[in-house]
XYZ file of C-alpha atoms in Angstrom:
199
model
C 73.085 37.855 185.100
C 76.179 39.875 186.919
C 78.654 36.685 186.766
C 78.542 37.419 183.366
C 80.901 40.046 183.678
C 83.504 38.057 184.891
C 83.720 36.004 182.325
C 86.458 37.626 180.150
C 86.807 34.647 177.112
C 84.610 32.045 175.269
C 86.984 29.903 176.997
C 85.480 31.569 180.660
C 81.724 31.067 179.810
C 82.773 27.831 178.555
C 84.352 26.873 181.902
C 81.697 28.408 183.908
C 79.177 25.472 181.722
C 81.045 23.263 182.456
C 80.310 24.098 186.520
C 77.208 23.745 186.227
C 74.536 20.519 186.774
C 73.092 18.888 183.322
C 69.718 19.249 183.697
C 66.925 16.104 181.949
C 64.034 16.263 180.693
C 62.978 19.964 181.779
C 61.539 22.748 180.467
C 64.289 25.482 178.455
C 65.459 28.219 180.980
C 66.731 31.506 179.984
C 70.254 32.860 180.639
C 68.389 34.532 183.775
C 66.780 31.272 184.739
C 69.995 29.185 184.538
C 72.141 31.835 187.065
C 69.118 30.657 188.926
C 69.061 26.960 189.489
C 71.805 26.736 188.456
C 71.842 24.208 186.176
C 70.780 23.982 181.921
C 70.810 21.487 179.497
C 72.548 21.417 175.962
C 69.840 24.690 174.522
C 69.484 26.414 177.279
C 73.844 26.439 178.288
C 74.268 27.662 174.565
C 72.074 30.623 174.670
C 73.356 31.934 177.927
C 76.385 31.135 176.251
C 75.278 33.835 173.786
C 74.439 36.009 176.163
C 77.731 36.446 177.958
C 79.678 36.388 174.176
C 77.612 39.466 173.295
C 78.940 40.418 176.198
C 82.016 40.613 175.310
C 81.321 42.043 171.530
C 80.076 39.104 169.947
C 76.458 39.352 167.950
C 74.708 36.455 169.885
C 74.110 34.218 167.707
C 72.931 30.299 168.529
C 73.850 27.014 165.753
C 71.971 23.693 165.134
C 73.358 20.397 164.758
C 71.152 18.108 163.514
C 71.349 14.295 164.007
C 69.224 10.915 163.770
C 68.605 8.188 165.662
C 69.960 10.979 168.678
C 69.840 14.429 169.684
C 70.108 17.491 168.451
C 72.599 19.385 169.298
C 72.911 23.643 170.140
C 76.029 25.650 170.212
C 76.687 29.166 171.298
C 78.971 30.836 167.718
C 81.651 33.467 168.040
C 84.301 34.626 165.778
C 88.035 35.443 165.849
C 90.059 37.043 162.783
C 87.187 35.893 160.267
C 87.107 31.870 161.521
C 84.266 30.524 163.654
C 84.530 28.906 166.788
C 82.040 27.365 169.311
C 81.169 27.331 173.372
C 78.243 24.760 174.550
C 76.955 22.859 177.214
C 76.610 18.840 176.773
C 75.920 15.635 178.813
C 79.386 14.345 176.836
C 82.558 15.139 177.127
C 83.616 15.905 172.830
C 80.766 18.258 172.042
C 81.421 21.264 173.843
C 83.947 24.417 173.019
C 85.736 24.694 169.673
C 88.531 26.950 169.741
C 88.071 29.974 166.610
C 90.126 27.334 163.683
C 87.048 26.900 161.486
C 86.944 28.529 158.285
C 83.887 27.924 157.710
C 80.302 26.821 159.555
C 80.807 23.555 157.868
C 84.410 22.983 159.014
C 83.350 23.802 162.622
C 80.113 21.038 162.300
C 82.899 18.531 160.689
C 84.886 18.956 163.488
C 82.254 17.109 166.050
C 80.813 15.104 163.032
C 83.528 11.791 164.569
C 82.247 12.334 168.085
C 78.493 12.817 167.598
C 77.438 9.315 168.552
C 75.297 8.005 170.557
C 75.217 4.712 172.687
C 74.489 1.980 169.941
C 78.340 3.660 168.782
C 76.636 5.283 165.199
C 78.010 8.006 164.656
C 74.828 10.567 164.023
C 75.451 14.178 162.663
C 73.961 14.693 159.660
C 73.257 18.408 159.280
C 73.985 21.709 160.469
C 72.029 24.725 160.353
C 72.144 28.509 159.522
C 73.036 30.591 162.695
C 69.818 32.282 164.176
C 70.296 35.935 165.377
C 69.225 36.278 168.738
C 68.969 39.855 168.042
C 64.819 39.035 166.883
C 64.099 38.120 169.949
C 65.256 41.424 171.987
C 61.340 42.372 172.747
C 60.997 39.242 173.821
C 63.108 39.603 176.745
C 65.236 36.994 175.708
C 67.554 36.901 178.372
C 65.336 37.239 181.092
C 62.075 35.478 179.996
C 61.817 31.706 179.697
C 58.819 32.280 178.121
C 60.994 33.511 175.787
C 62.383 30.062 174.726
C 60.067 28.453 173.121
C 59.630 30.873 170.360
C 63.640 30.375 170.274
C 63.354 26.405 169.446
C 61.315 26.688 166.920
C 63.478 29.611 165.132
C 66.799 27.729 164.487
C 64.976 24.740 163.957
C 62.553 26.358 161.024
C 65.947 27.349 160.100
C 68.202 26.356 156.555
C 69.970 22.729 157.292
C 72.800 21.958 155.411
C 73.649 18.477 154.507
C 76.904 17.500 155.989
C 77.330 14.290 153.389
C 76.184 12.574 150.880
C 74.194 9.316 151.675
C 76.256 6.907 149.877
C 78.596 8.259 152.259
C 77.192 8.032 155.476
C 75.417 4.676 154.395
C 79.521 3.086 154.600
C 80.290 5.350 158.259
C 82.117 1.860 160.676
C 80.817 2.371 164.615
C 83.075 4.998 167.438
C 85.235 2.371 168.705
C 85.318 1.556 172.117
C 88.002 3.783 173.904
C 86.580 6.514 172.240
C 83.038 6.027 172.909
C 83.664 5.596 176.443
C 85.858 8.858 176.720
C 82.568 10.289 174.954
C 80.448 9.101 177.652
C 82.981 9.993 180.886
C 80.762 12.122 183.831
C 77.974 12.062 181.620
C 74.502 11.334 183.517
C 73.068 8.062 181.788
C 69.573 8.689 182.199
C 69.816 11.752 179.923
C 71.548 10.249 176.769
C 69.285 9.303 173.809
C 68.625 5.288 173.817
C 67.776 4.642 169.750
C 65.097 2.668 168.919
C 65.631 -1.109 167.863
C 66.378 -1.511 164.037
């Protein structure tokens, strides 16, 4: 865990995550497990980011973005001057770091909306969660014990989630244009991308 001491800003934490391999369809690892294996998916990447942010004095918080016909996405939250930012691990280029310029969590979630899409080019983000305080899991040794991860996942997905837009607006969404689609998937591991069922 000593490597976390070298990560002295949220941006440095993001750069470290960007240097890890993206893992597909594997059990989530604790921060210690991620550092050991040098690979992560979005959930365990977010937990590692939360641990690193805690070393900088931020409370360790997770944030869930809930999608339809797509995977959910988990981020670590941080707040500067009353404004929210996020750090995250993603298989796409556009669902990672956000500067702390968002007044509310809804604003933060909306910053991901246009860039959250599936392989059918559908915009899929629908809801966002309340923050999950990882301080709840101190006795489970969440920084070092892989066995704590399922408990954290269950608690995160059980939180209240808030709708981003009314159904009538979502029914009228256009598909993402090809240039933005291609840019979002730059460097992605295709085998790890969600494939929406036809129909």
